[in-house]
Amino acid sequence: MDQAADDWVPHSAHWGAFSARWNGATLDVTPYAGDPAPSPLLQNFSNAMRHKARILRPMVRKAWLDRRARSERTFDQKFVACPWDEVLDLLAGELSRIKTEHGGAAVYGGSYGWSSAGRFHHAQSQVHRFLNMAFGGYVRSVNSYSAGASAVILPHIMGGYEAISRHNVTWDQVAEHSDTVLAFGGMAVKNSDVASGGVSRHIERAAMQRAARRGAIFYNVAPLRDDMPEEAGGRWVPIKVGTDVALMLALAHTLLVENLWDSGFVARYCTGFEIFERYLLGRDDSIPKDAAWAANVVGLPATAIVDLARRLPRGRTLITVSHSLQRAQYGEQPVWMGAVLAAMLGQIGLPGGGYHYALGALGHTGRRPNAVPIPTLPQGKNGVADFIPVGRVADMLLHPGERFDYNGRAMRYPDIKLVYWAGGNPFHHHQDINRLRRAFNVPQTIVVHESAWTPMAKFADIVLPATMTLERDDIGAAATDPRLVAMRKAVDPIGEARDDFDIFADLSRRLGVEQAFTEGRSSRQWLTHLYEPTRRALLDAGWDAPDFEAFWRRGELELPSAPDDGGFLSAFRNDPVGKKLPTPSGKIEIYSKAIAGFGYDDCPPHPAWLPSTEPPDVRHPLTLIANQPATRLHSQLDFGAYSQSKKIAGREPVRLHPADASRRGIKNGDIVRLFNDRGACLAAATLSHDVMQGVVQLSTGAWYDPEVGAADRPLCVHGNPNVLTRDIGTSRLAQGCCGQVTVVECEKYQGTLPPIRAFDPPEQA
Ligand code: PGD
């Protein structure tokens, strides 16, 4: 029975802090009063709790139960409801069988995903802890779909990704000090609306507005005008998609030949400039990377490039590079070249200046870190050494035993028999979904914990219904947000849904290792236990340090922030010998001997212009930007009220320039078919001058909805762009995903419009 709720309870999600009240049918949501710009994504909760897409009870694929696992998995097969006791016995038996017959290295528990939760019930943390503590280990994944290339290149050239993206120039510094912000990939606030763990105050718009009012100029180098909020009053620099490195090189060339660069900074703080300089000036290939050369590549007049370069040394200049640029082939290069351009300007480590990778890419960038630790669930130790870069999951399943390169290592893909997923949706996040379908047909068993019938759940064999965050107590916190939230349960779990923790605790008992997983604690005892290090640190520093029960009653706790000190880059500037960078040379590496030693042709030892191997052509003349959505987080709550309110005829909107539309006879609101050799999807045309000509923009996150009965490469009738994207690594260095850009053609859809079935539960046997 639903909990009768007369009270508002505090809660928090990846899209912000809020209060919630269950009114018996839907959820009333009020954003945290201290948030100056709450995210509209919170409204997706209102109708989500009892939506038909929720999973009500444990279900098992009938074909798998019949042990006809070798018959292909499809999205149309039936499921059988199974009581909890039986399904957990079945799963414990299957886990034991796989371990006995094949060992832990046959289980892929990389289980990537952003499920919104507090610090304890985070599904990815729970599944990893279970597989470590109760199962003895599993094949893990490293890095992320967000920052696959940057997380690997940055430690070679400057320092750790976390430090550069989270403890660097702050929004306050931008507001007070920056004169020019040159933002490659823009700084769209739809991205900073979101932060894992949540942020209580969305400050980005206000900071950009303060800076702009002071006279700062923001340059939005992007194919989409709205990649920067209006508050920034930004100047749009629309360059051809994926050509940022060419523009950066030309800016660097102008700085060099006009002697506008800071040679003193480069000599003192960097290494390898002489080798890069030869490349920049074209000494070896006879191609100076000057403005005239870049003009054709990027689609800007050479004079505009030179003018922009001349502005950069005037005043305080910040170079930012967004996540999106590195989610593409050779994505390491813009991250590296952005840092080199900033180094040539000599302002790295100064307030509001220098280089900030990923400023605004998430809500926790550009803020001061907390001065005390936040609650963290220990993950245990993994007994299996094998791992893959996260974006290579389909390669691994399709090519067991095959060799691949990663960051200087020659590795082999493990042979996976069982896949265990909790808190993620690969049929949303992975590229080339038709290939992914083939890959997910390889393992013998797929287990998924989900709160909704996502395509990943529909493709699994054993599906266990998980609670959503509002159905359980938790602690909300992020390392750069000063508010700890007592996330109270607002509504009883739907159907037979259980917390991931309770599911894993019961499974552990069946495997005879319950104590190892639970450590004898209930959920509530875990919350108290995880809160303790925060309380102790507060107490030691002489701050308000209530005990857990007092915090819980209060509903929130303000945490102190560390000083706005610019992090390790500022320390390095002040003391380059005592506070060396964690790179091999201790300096900013403009040339990397380590990368040179790897001998990768797709990641040279200094930043370079490498054009995509799949440029637009006659058959696919349009470049598709498959970016983060503004109406939901990834694919989460795509059935939510806000996400649904922006669909057109139930389809995801695709934006295109009116000139491209008229050439194809497409009008506003028409259903169109986007296609290339990998696949096709439907979407609803929205004509816009905010999109460059030659570009179409379809956000990720519409649940994959394959047309009924179609065999090999079915049309996605809903609008998931990952049926079109390329499943290749960024390079042999990082092997990050390339989901951001691909080439397509677009035509008006002439057939009868197929129904949307994305949110329907599967048929029950
Ligand atoms: P989400 O939709 O957030 O996507 O990919 P990710 O898999 O993280 O999936 C989270 C899932 O967790 C949801 O299905 C939700 O229902 C489920 N869930 C929520 N709460 C719980 C819970 O308590 N327990 C359990 N068991 N499940 C729960 C995101 C990934 O996509 C990311 S981070 C990026 S940056 C990439 N971006 C792009 C891109 O820019 N372009 C393309 N083409 N592709 C991308 N894919 C990547």
Coordinates of C-alpha atoms and ligand atoms in Angstrom, one line a residue, residues 112-117 121 123 145-147 327 421-426 428-431 449-452 454 466-469 472 500 626-628 633-637 700 703 721-722 725 737 739-740, ligand 1:
Y112 CA 28.6 1.6 -16.2
G113 CA 25.8 3.9 -15.4
W114 CA 24.7 7.2 -13.8
S115 CA 21.6 6.0 -11.8
S116 CA 20.6 8.8 -9.6
A117 CA 21.1 8.0 -5.9
H121 CA 22.3 3.3 -2.7
A123 CA 23.7 1.0 -7.9
Y145 CA 31.7 7.6 -21.5
S146 CA 31.9 11.2 -20.3
A147 CA 35.7 11.7 -20.4
R327 CA 34.0 12.1 -27.4
W421 CA 24.5 -4.7 -14.9
A422 CA 22.9 -2.3 -12.3
G423 CA 22.2 1.4 -12.7
G424 CA 23.1 1.9 -16.4
N425 CA 21.5 1.5 -19.8
P426 CA 24.0 0.4 -22.5
H428 CA 21.3 4.2 -24.4
H429 CA 25.0 4.9 -23.8
H430 CA 26.8 2.7 -26.2
Q431 CA 27.5 3.5 -29.8
H449 CA 18.8 -4.6 -11.7
E450 CA 16.6 -1.8 -13.0
S451 CA 13.8 0.3 -11.8
A452 CA 12.2 0.6 -15.3
T454 CA 14.7 0.1 -20.3
A466 CA 15.2 -2.0 -8.1
T467 CA 13.7 0.9 -6.1
M468 CA 14.1 4.4 -7.3
T469 CA 15.8 6.9 -5.2
R472 CA 14.5 4.7 0.1
D500 CA 20.0 -3.0 -4.7
A626 CA 24.4 13.4 -30.7
N627 CA 24.8 15.5 -27.5
Q628 CA 23.5 15.4 -23.9
L633 CA 19.7 13.0 -17.6
H634 CA 21.0 10.6 -20.3
S635 CA 18.1 8.2 -20.7
Q636 CA 16.9 8.4 -17.1
L637 CA 13.1 9.1 -16.8
T700 CA 20.8 11.1 -26.7
W703 CA 14.8 4.8 -25.3
P721 CA 21.0 8.5 -32.2
N722 CA 23.2 5.7 -31.0
T725 CA 27.1 6.5 -34.1
C737 CA 33.9 6.4 -27.0
G739 CA 29.4 9.0 -29.5
Q740 CA 29.3 12.7 -30.1
Ligands
PGD1 P1 21.4 6.5 -17.8 O1 20.2 6.8 -18.7 O2 21.7 7.6 -16.8 O3 22.6 6.4 -18.8 O4 24.8 6.4 -19.8 P2 24.0 5.7 -18.5 O5 24.0 4.3 -18.8 O6 24.6 6.2 -17.2 O7 21.2 5.1 -17.0 C1 21.1 5.0 -15.7 C2 20.0 3.8 -15.4 O8 20.0 3.5 -14.0 C3 18.7 4.2 -15.9 O9 18.2 3.2 -16.8 C4 17.8 4.1 -14.6 O10 16.5 3.7 -14.7 C5 18.6 3.2 -13.7 N1 18.4 3.4 -12.3 C6 18.1 4.5 -11.6 N2 18.1 4.3 -10.3 C7 18.5 3.1 -10.1 C8 18.7 2.3 -8.9 O11 18.6 2.7 -7.8 N3 19.1 1.0 -9.1 C9 19.3 0.4 -10.3 N4 19.7 -0.8 -10.3 N5 19.0 1.2 -11.4 C10 18.7 2.4 -11.3 C11 25.3 7.7 -19.7 C12 26.5 7.8 -20.7 O12 26.0 7.9 -22.1 C13 27.4 9.0 -20.5 S1 27.8 9.3 -18.8 C14 27.9 9.8 -21.5 S2 28.7 11.2 -21.1 C15 27.8 9.4 -22.9 N6 27.3 10.5 -23.7 C16 26.9 10.2 -25.0 C17 27.0 11.2 -26.0 O13 27.3 12.4 -25.8 N7 26.6 10.9 -27.2 C18 26.3 9.6 -27.5 N8 26.0 9.3 -28.8 N9 26.3 8.7 -26.6 C19 26.6 8.9 -25.3 N10 26.6 7.9 -24.4 C20 27.1 8.1 -23.0

